[in-house]
């Protein structure tokens, strides 16, 4: 039996980065220099790493970027004041606050305080509401958007297909359901969302033409969950103990890749699948924000 | 075999109206007179009827109301100016623009122009986005909210249950999916949304513990769609020819009530199920808006 083909997120992300770079150059010729500001709070090594990765990619595509590192004990009021200043600065097109935040800060209030026109993460409820309504003049969250884009680049049709989404998080499961339910190409799917309180999780997964695992439980999805020739997208990122690694752990996805690649038609590697797509969509959203600043209504 | 019990929307709505009237009286004692403004445009007899019904119910529960009837040829700008004035008037807590609007007006821009704190219909994308995120300090659309409330009053559990929603409209299907996916009591369901482009619609329906039909196709859901002992909620409203009626038509739901009541455990009559609940939630939302105006953050 043939093995599944790879939904190669790294490769596709590079393609998108190339297009983003071209769009940046077009904007520069019109006198717009796309600019993104990353805010991170306190000392949280993974956040530092993520911001560094995003900034590096921004630089590669010609987007100007700035990192504002706020101290661990910054007050809510101080964060809101920083955001207000950035909201009002017309030279800044995108604002991203790296999560998670220290416990004394309200992620909800901070998401609301970002100007929706600069909300390149797509976490502002105004953007999520517009997404649910099927509108386009807004920002969609980068991971759901990256998953849709990955399928699109491999021309994997979703219309009328059974899409099963494992997990109902605010950043993946729920917005992805909203996206696949839209009346548009690479949407129009029949969507089922299953989660930790669902019964018959396995039976639902077995019906999926397209299965998206976004639970964050290492290797939860085993071979018996997957219909032959299904498309499998692995969003999960967990740490599992690995005495042979210098850090003592390794990163694992939600999907048992080695076994499932033997029966699926398409599968994302993880890492190298959804992760790179997320960053690619973040920078594409930044360019969209810069284009919208040229005066498109929003 | 026993017949299904009725999810009696008229009865439950009256219960809710009674609670709303009590809440209005509490607010009046605090010096707040809850007030709603209905805007309708042009001559559209069903809209006139709906507004009249809503106004009558508002009056019954002690909510002050006003109807602004704008001419068919009102401009978008004039509507937006009316909304702006109402948004700024602190004596007005709820604003409802009766749909549909004449073609030259943008329902989307008008929904966006209502202050989200006065959006008792729950159609503003900010409110929909907050609903998707599971937040409570916002307004949920009245039909989905009414369906959830109806199940709640009959203590029909949804946790871990298979909820199948037929239809993906912006006012019922999609927000109802968001509501049933929330992490809360009378939510926490496994949710599947099927629609006109879905394959295997009947097979999905046959798996439903709770089936919500919101397609607007008369008697689309026949007996063979329904699992024995399922809960069936009929949202559909269609006109079908009826030579014996003076108007030449009658109103039909999406569900073949006569046959399905023989196998379901619970079923909504239609009319008398979801319709009255929708108005009850609209007035409950108006009271919530008046309570929020007392200074709760939003």
XYZ file of C-alpha atoms in Angstrom:
596
model
C 0.000 0.000 0.000
C 1.158 3.493 -0.809
C 2.083 5.793 2.016
C 0.395 9.134 2.637
C 1.783 12.174 0.910
C 3.101 14.961 3.087
C 1.295 18.248 3.608
C 4.635 19.978 3.807
C 4.030 23.097 5.871
C 7.654 24.203 5.676
C 7.659 24.149 1.893
C 4.297 25.890 1.522
C 5.188 28.444 4.186
C 8.298 29.349 2.193
C 6.133 29.834 -0.894
C 3.856 32.153 1.099
C 6.806 34.026 2.563
C 8.005 34.630 -0.993
C 4.601 36.067 -1.951
C 4.574 38.143 1.218
C 7.987 39.542 0.394
C 6.706 40.549 -3.051
C 3.660 42.198 -1.506
C 5.929 44.058 0.905
C 7.962 45.339 -2.018
C 4.821 46.555 -3.794
C 3.777 48.365 -0.612
C 7.216 49.923 -0.240
C 6.963 51.297 -3.754
C 3.741 52.988 -2.624
C 5.581 54.460 0.343
C 4.259 52.031 2.949
C 6.745 50.152 5.082
C 4.803 47.334 6.777
C 5.626 47.273 10.434
C 4.717 44.900 13.254
C 5.252 45.255 16.985
C 5.626 42.207 19.210
C 4.938 42.661 22.907
C 6.125 40.128 25.388
C 5.912 40.192 29.134
C 8.314 38.832 31.733
C 10.808 36.029 31.455
C 9.234 33.097 29.718
C 11.832 31.336 27.578
C 9.342 29.746 25.119
C 7.732 33.156 24.518
C 11.146 34.687 23.932
C 11.881 31.944 21.433
C 8.551 32.346 19.610
C 8.913 36.100 19.356
C 12.485 35.715 18.100
C 11.316 33.252 15.410
C 8.521 35.565 14.285
C 10.817 38.564 14.210
C 13.414 36.682 12.187
C 10.807 35.680 9.583
C 9.413 39.217 9.491
C 12.878 40.506 8.757
C 13.401 37.932 5.978
C 10.294 39.127 4.130
C 11.132 42.806 4.577
C 8.591 43.625 7.304
C 9.926 46.032 9.871
C 9.506 44.821 13.426
C 10.050 45.918 16.958
C 9.933 43.926 20.193
C 8.670 45.570 23.339
C 9.735 43.524 26.351
C 7.727 44.470 29.411
C 8.768 43.429 32.936
C 7.005 40.540 34.684
C 5.372 42.967 37.135
C 4.018 45.400 34.538
C 0.495 46.527 35.435
C -2.571 45.956 33.315
C -2.861 49.723 32.991
C 0.666 50.021 31.642
C 0.037 47.337 29.028
C -3.178 49.071 27.965
C -1.342 52.377 27.683
C 1.333 50.791 25.471
C -1.381 49.335 23.258
C -3.180 52.659 23.053
C 0.006 54.354 21.882
C 0.627 51.635 19.262
C -3.012 51.736 18.130
C -2.662 55.436 17.431
C 0.674 55.235 15.647
C -0.078 55.137 11.898
C 3.376 53.741 11.081
C 2.511 50.510 12.923
C 0.244 48.071 11.074
C 0.246 44.981 13.244
C 0.361 44.400 16.985
C 0.904 41.010 18.586
C 0.909 40.306 22.309
C 2.692 37.019 22.902
C 0.700 34.661 25.096
C 0.612 33.373 27.784
C 0.663 36.432 30.021
C 1.421 36.497 33.756
C -1.638 35.670 35.864
C -2.266 39.236 37.054
C -2.941 40.397 33.486
C -6.252 39.790 31.718
C -5.653 38.223 28.302
C -9.273 38.966 27.494
C -9.050 42.689 28.223
C -5.735 42.959 26.432
C -7.096 41.246 23.293
C -9.999 43.719 23.337
C -7.634 46.687 23.644
C -5.822 45.993 20.364
C -7.272 47.979 17.469
C -9.091 45.272 15.427
C -7.469 46.726 12.292
C -4.048 45.883 13.736
C -5.044 42.545 15.280
C -2.897 40.316 13.079
C -3.381 37.378 15.470
C -7.136 37.521 14.798
C -7.952 37.097 18.495
C -10.100 40.225 18.909
C -13.763 39.208 19.305
C -14.760 41.644 16.558
C -12.557 39.735 14.117
C -13.803 36.365 15.369
C -17.416 37.502 15.051
C -16.837 38.672 11.491
C -15.213 35.334 10.707
C -18.250 33.500 12.078
C -20.428 35.681 9.819
C -18.278 34.784 6.813
C -16.930 38.296 6.291
C -13.569 38.920 4.668
C -12.616 42.443 5.762
C -11.106 41.219 8.983
C -8.320 39.039 10.356
C -8.690 35.322 10.878
C -6.622 33.517 13.523
C -3.370 32.291 12.027
C -3.527 28.586 12.836
C -7.011 27.928 11.370
C -6.131 30.119 8.398
C -2.847 28.264 7.944
C -4.624 24.900 7.954
C -7.085 26.050 5.305
C -4.271 27.536 3.226
C -2.261 24.326 3.456
C -5.200 22.298 2.103
C -5.750 24.905 -0.608
C -2.154 24.776 -1.827
C -2.436 20.997 -2.188
C -5.873 21.450 -3.798
C -7.597 19.272 -1.230
C -11.290 19.973 -1.638
C -13.396 20.399 1.483
C -16.840 21.067 0.001
C -19.387 18.643 1.420
C -16.590 16.699 3.107
C -16.733 15.383 6.639
C -14.378 17.549 8.672
C -13.871 16.414 12.247
C -12.058 18.768 14.588
C -10.658 17.346 17.811
C -10.567 20.125 20.377
C -12.554 23.309 20.974
C -9.939 25.879 21.922
C -10.459 29.559 21.229
C -7.389 29.723 19.024
C -7.823 26.568 16.926
C -10.912 24.368 17.284
C -13.741 26.890 17.419
C -12.455 29.380 14.831
C -11.475 26.520 12.507
C -15.048 25.215 12.693
C -16.307 28.697 11.808
C -13.881 28.851 8.877
C -14.782 25.457 7.396
C -18.495 26.309 7.681
C -18.157 29.436 5.536
C -19.794 29.566 2.140
C -16.639 29.607 0.080
C -14.048 27.564 -1.690
C -11.987 25.381 0.666
C -14.847 25.618 3.150
C -18.499 24.471 2.736
C -17.701 21.391 4.803
C -19.832 19.378 7.180
C -18.141 20.157 10.468
C -18.129 18.191 13.716
C -16.304 19.428 16.792
C -15.451 16.790 19.387
C -13.657 17.420 22.669
C -12.798 15.954 26.039
C -16.454 15.662 27.086
C -17.555 13.994 23.845
C -18.619 10.392 23.754
C -17.647 8.188 20.816
C -14.631 10.305 19.937
C -13.041 7.478 18.015
C -16.192 6.730 16.018
C -16.449 10.379 14.972
C -12.816 10.420 13.882
C -13.317 7.232 11.868
C -15.917 9.062 9.752
C -13.672 11.999 8.936
C -12.559 12.740 5.407
C -10.415 15.444 6.981
C -9.354 15.004 10.595
C -7.796 17.907 12.473
C -6.262 17.013 15.825
C -5.903 20.010 18.110
C -6.216 18.568 21.598
C -2.650 18.833 22.814
C -2.562 15.192 23.946
C 0.516 13.381 22.702
C -0.278 10.607 20.209
C -3.962 10.585 21.176
C -4.942 9.808 17.592
C -3.882 6.273 16.785
C -4.238 4.316 13.574
C -7.664 2.918 14.508
C -9.088 6.482 14.612
C -8.418 7.072 10.942
C -10.393 6.085 7.880
C -8.234 4.788 5.003
C -7.348 7.650 2.622
C -8.353 10.342 5.107
C -6.463 13.643 5.298
C -4.878 14.122 8.728
C -3.757 17.464 10.126
C -1.836 17.464 13.389
C -1.932 20.726 15.334
C -0.979 19.360 18.759
C 2.205 20.287 20.544
C 3.035 18.426 23.757
C 6.193 17.643 25.647
C 6.884 14.028 26.399
C 9.707 12.651 28.504
C 12.762 11.640 26.481
C 15.781 10.653 28.569
C 17.926 10.488 25.430
C 17.468 14.200 24.699
C 19.647 16.819 26.376
C 16.538 18.682 27.647
C 14.960 15.456 28.929
C 11.893 15.839 26.718
C 10.814 15.926 23.115
C 7.916 17.581 21.305
C 5.092 15.282 20.248
C 1.999 15.865 18.160
C -1.530 14.574 18.733
C -1.113 12.037 15.955
C 0.781 8.770 15.744
C 2.473 9.801 12.519
C 4.481 6.626 11.872
C 1.414 4.394 11.856
C -1.130 6.778 10.362
C 0.999 7.696 7.375
C 0.521 4.112 6.250
C -3.235 4.573 5.780
C -3.935 8.290 5.280
C -3.883 9.926 1.845
C -2.300 13.143 3.128
C -0.732 13.926 6.483
C 1.079 16.849 8.066
C 4.434 16.164 9.579
C 4.717 17.620 13.060
C 6.898 19.617 13.413
C 6.981 20.982 9.881
C 3.243 21.048 9.192
C 0.894 23.513 10.833
C 3.574 25.391 12.821
C 5.345 27.057 9.876
C 1.964 27.844 8.270
C 0.913 29.748 11.389
C 3.883 32.103 11.129
C 3.370 32.474 7.377
C -0.247 33.569 7.920
C 0.803 35.969 10.669
C 3.052 37.816 8.241
C 0.444 37.625 5.484
C -2.002 39.198 7.948
C 0.539 41.948 8.652
C 0.701 42.784 4.952
C -3.108 42.723 4.814
C -3.176 45.199 7.721
C -0.753 47.474 5.881
C -2.856 47.249 2.718
C -6.023 48.032 4.688
C -4.288 51.080 6.160
C -4.193 52.483 2.616
C -7.824 53.304 3.126
C -9.915 50.259 2.558
C -12.962 50.403 4.791
C -12.885 48.007 7.724
C -45.420 3.452 22.341
C -45.554 6.706 24.234
C -45.639 9.926 22.301
C -43.038 12.641 22.649
C -43.537 15.280 25.299
C -43.866 18.862 24.153
C -41.159 21.470 24.576
C -43.819 24.085 25.086
C -42.234 27.368 24.048
C -45.378 29.382 24.764
C -45.556 28.168 28.338
C -41.856 28.629 29.046
C -41.836 32.037 27.350
C -44.620 33.173 29.684
C -42.550 31.997 32.644
C -39.604 34.036 31.355
C -41.792 37.082 30.700
C -42.906 36.880 34.319
C -39.284 36.862 35.493
C -38.498 39.714 33.109
C -41.391 41.750 34.520
C -40.010 41.201 38.032
C -36.550 42.279 36.909
C -38.049 45.386 35.293
C -39.740 46.239 38.569
C -36.465 45.853 40.466
C -34.785 48.170 37.944
C -37.589 50.718 38.236
C -37.077 50.793 41.990
C -33.468 51.702 41.265
C -34.659 54.506 39.000
C -33.988 52.721 35.709
C -36.838 52.408 33.222
C -35.746 49.796 30.660
C -36.395 51.120 27.204
C -36.096 49.572 23.748
C -36.344 51.194 20.333
C -37.507 49.227 17.305
C -36.551 50.562 13.901
C -38.340 49.379 10.839
C -37.941 50.519 7.269
C -40.510 50.787 4.508
C -43.734 48.906 4.055
C -43.172 45.242 4.729
C -46.253 43.744 6.369
C -44.474 40.819 8.091
C -41.960 43.261 9.608
C -44.785 45.472 10.808
C -46.406 42.440 12.386
C -43.199 41.269 14.075
C -42.461 44.705 15.476
C -46.025 45.018 16.743
C -45.757 41.614 18.494
C -42.461 42.562 20.107
C -43.773 45.918 21.211
C -46.888 44.363 22.706
C -44.811 41.898 24.726
C -42.443 44.655 25.839
C -45.397 46.606 27.121
C -46.758 43.588 28.983
C -43.545 43.197 30.946
C -43.234 46.915 31.678
C -40.442 47.732 29.219
C -40.903 51.104 27.578
C -40.687 50.967 23.807
C -40.728 53.203 20.809
C -41.066 52.353 17.122
C -39.229 54.435 14.564
C -40.737 53.816 11.125
C -38.396 55.014 8.401
C -39.543 55.445 4.807
C -38.630 52.845 2.160
C -36.251 55.303 0.487
C -34.359 56.320 3.630
C -30.624 56.569 2.938
C -27.976 54.485 4.644
C -26.582 57.708 6.061
C -29.908 58.618 7.622
C -30.212 55.203 9.253
C -26.684 55.497 10.630
C -27.485 58.959 11.993
C -30.589 57.640 13.752
C -28.531 54.841 15.276
C -25.859 57.257 16.387
C -28.420 59.366 18.185
C -29.940 56.291 19.877
C -26.496 54.959 20.795
C -25.768 58.193 22.610
C -29.084 58.459 24.426
C -28.554 56.994 27.915
C -32.302 56.504 28.437
C -32.350 53.886 25.647
C -30.996 50.447 26.561
C -31.828 48.311 23.560
C -31.939 48.964 19.818
C -33.392 46.542 17.297
C -33.434 47.057 13.537
C -36.083 44.769 12.081
C -34.766 42.710 9.155
C -34.947 42.351 6.216
C -34.000 45.817 5.026
C -34.539 47.247 1.535
C -31.776 46.220 -0.865
C -30.073 49.636 -0.945
C -29.237 49.401 2.762
C -26.330 47.341 4.097
C -27.510 45.048 6.894
C -23.877 44.401 7.690
C -22.953 48.078 8.161
C -26.122 48.740 10.110
C -25.464 45.826 12.487
C -21.963 47.217 13.055
C -23.338 50.702 13.788
C -25.412 49.619 16.789
C -23.577 50.090 20.065
C -22.736 46.485 21.091
C -23.982 47.319 24.596
C -27.447 48.014 23.141
C -27.396 45.156 20.607
C -30.222 43.092 22.131
C -30.501 41.025 18.927
C -26.907 39.834 19.413
C -26.091 40.354 15.727
C -23.109 42.681 16.187
C -19.901 40.791 15.326
C -18.355 41.861 18.633
C -21.127 40.039 20.483
C -20.874 37.004 18.200
C -17.113 36.882 18.667
C -17.482 37.012 22.438
C -20.050 34.229 22.249
C -17.624 32.097 20.238
C -15.008 32.733 22.933
C -17.469 31.628 25.626
C -17.740 35.053 27.260
C -20.832 36.110 29.169
C -20.656 39.913 29.253
C -22.317 40.255 25.883
C -25.555 39.520 24.040
C -26.275 36.200 22.399
C -28.655 35.993 19.426
C -32.185 35.388 20.641
C -33.090 32.236 18.723
C -30.037 30.161 19.739
C -30.344 31.488 23.271
C -34.053 30.637 23.307
C -33.355 27.071 22.179
C -30.788 26.585 24.925
C -33.131 28.118 27.504
C -35.984 25.868 26.412
C -33.828 22.745 26.925
C -32.683 24.117 30.266
C -36.207 24.684 31.568
C -37.064 21.085 30.745
C -33.730 19.973 32.242
C -32.615 18.278 29.050
C -28.911 17.695 29.462
C -26.609 18.422 26.525
C -23.210 17.556 27.975
C -21.418 15.037 25.785
C -24.563 14.634 23.713
C -24.665 14.472 19.920
C -26.182 17.752 18.776
C -26.821 17.971 15.048
C -27.748 21.361 13.628
C -29.361 21.481 10.200
C -28.519 24.818 8.625
C -25.651 27.278 8.924
C -27.340 30.670 8.949
C -25.792 33.629 10.704
C -28.770 34.015 13.010
C -29.375 30.388 14.013
C -27.073 27.596 12.843
C -23.629 29.094 13.339
C -24.245 30.924 16.627
C -26.125 27.909 18.015
C -23.101 25.733 17.268
C -20.910 28.249 19.111
C -23.308 28.204 22.065
C -23.524 24.412 22.394
C -19.719 24.171 22.200
C -19.218 26.438 25.190
C -17.778 25.025 28.385
C -20.877 25.360 30.512
C -24.042 23.715 31.700
C -26.544 23.089 28.882
C -23.622 23.230 26.463
C -20.492 20.987 26.338
C -22.059 19.079 23.460
C -20.502 17.338 20.492
C -21.740 19.557 17.688
C -22.169 18.769 13.997
C -23.411 21.374 11.525
C -24.875 20.036 8.287
C -26.247 22.135 5.454
C -27.333 22.102 1.842
C -23.889 21.072 0.589
C -23.481 18.245 3.091
C -23.522 14.643 2.041
C -25.239 12.034 4.212
C -27.551 14.577 5.837
C -30.000 11.901 6.875
C -27.295 9.689 8.400
C -26.028 12.593 10.483
C -29.537 13.366 11.712
C -30.087 9.725 12.633
C -27.165 9.948 15.072
C -28.488 13.036 16.851
C -29.484 12.943 20.497
C -30.664 16.502 19.932
C -31.643 17.526 16.405
C -32.178 21.191 15.582
C -33.748 21.865 12.200
C -33.113 25.401 10.966
C -33.065 25.056 7.192
C -36.352 26.737 6.297
C -37.454 23.797 4.114
C -40.981 22.695 4.906
C -41.140 19.175 6.389
C -37.602 18.369 5.271
C -37.045 16.272 8.388
C -39.139 13.153 8.131
C -39.505 10.280 10.564
C -36.631 8.295 9.078
C -34.209 11.130 9.992
C -34.836 10.744 13.697
C -33.390 8.314 16.210
C -35.953 6.911 18.637
C -36.076 9.007 21.833
C -34.218 11.922 20.242
C -35.035 15.529 21.172
C -36.245 17.472 18.135
C -36.261 21.263 17.878
C -37.967 22.835 14.864
C -36.826 26.357 14.018
C -37.975 26.446 10.405
C -40.661 28.777 9.135
C -41.850 28.302 5.547
C -45.045 29.109 3.703
C -46.729 26.263 1.920
C -49.746 26.476 -0.351
C -53.032 25.832 1.434
C -56.147 26.477 -0.677
C -58.357 25.974 2.383
C -56.844 28.971 4.184
C -58.066 32.520 3.489
C -54.502 33.679 2.677
C -53.932 30.676 0.407
C -50.948 29.472 2.434
C -50.036 28.149 5.821
C -46.866 28.233 7.882
C -44.902 25.001 8.041
C -41.881 23.975 10.058
C -38.859 21.948 8.920
C -40.122 18.929 10.809
C -42.916 16.460 10.108
C -44.361 16.912 13.572
C -47.250 14.426 13.321
C -44.974 11.491 12.492
C -41.928 12.443 14.524
C -43.819 12.991 17.753
C -44.457 9.234 17.697
C -40.766 8.414 18.094
C -39.016 11.422 19.665
C -38.755 11.869 23.431
C -39.257 15.640 23.279
C -40.352 17.844 20.406
C -41.170 21.507 19.903
C -44.514 22.358 18.417
C -44.174 24.826 15.550
C -45.656 27.385 15.954
C -45.488 27.565 19.729
C -41.948 26.286 20.215
C -38.902 28.329 19.295
C -40.803 31.450 18.125
C -42.132 32.575 21.518
C -38.758 31.789 23.112
C -37.047 34.153 20.679
C -39.190 37.086 21.806
C -38.749 36.114 25.461
C -34.962 36.210 25.090
C -35.132 39.536 23.265
C -36.838 41.125 26.265
C -34.534 39.323 28.695
C -31.620 40.789 26.701
C -33.198 44.254 27.004
C -33.263 43.917 30.782
C -29.668 42.692 30.704
C -28.742 45.802 28.700
C -30.457 48.024 31.259
C -28.633 46.207 34.081
C -25.318 46.582 32.280
C -25.999 50.313 31.878
C -25.806 50.536 35.675
C -22.088 50.415 35.261
C -20.927 46.892 34.718
C -17.898 46.883 32.452
C -18.580 45.583 28.971
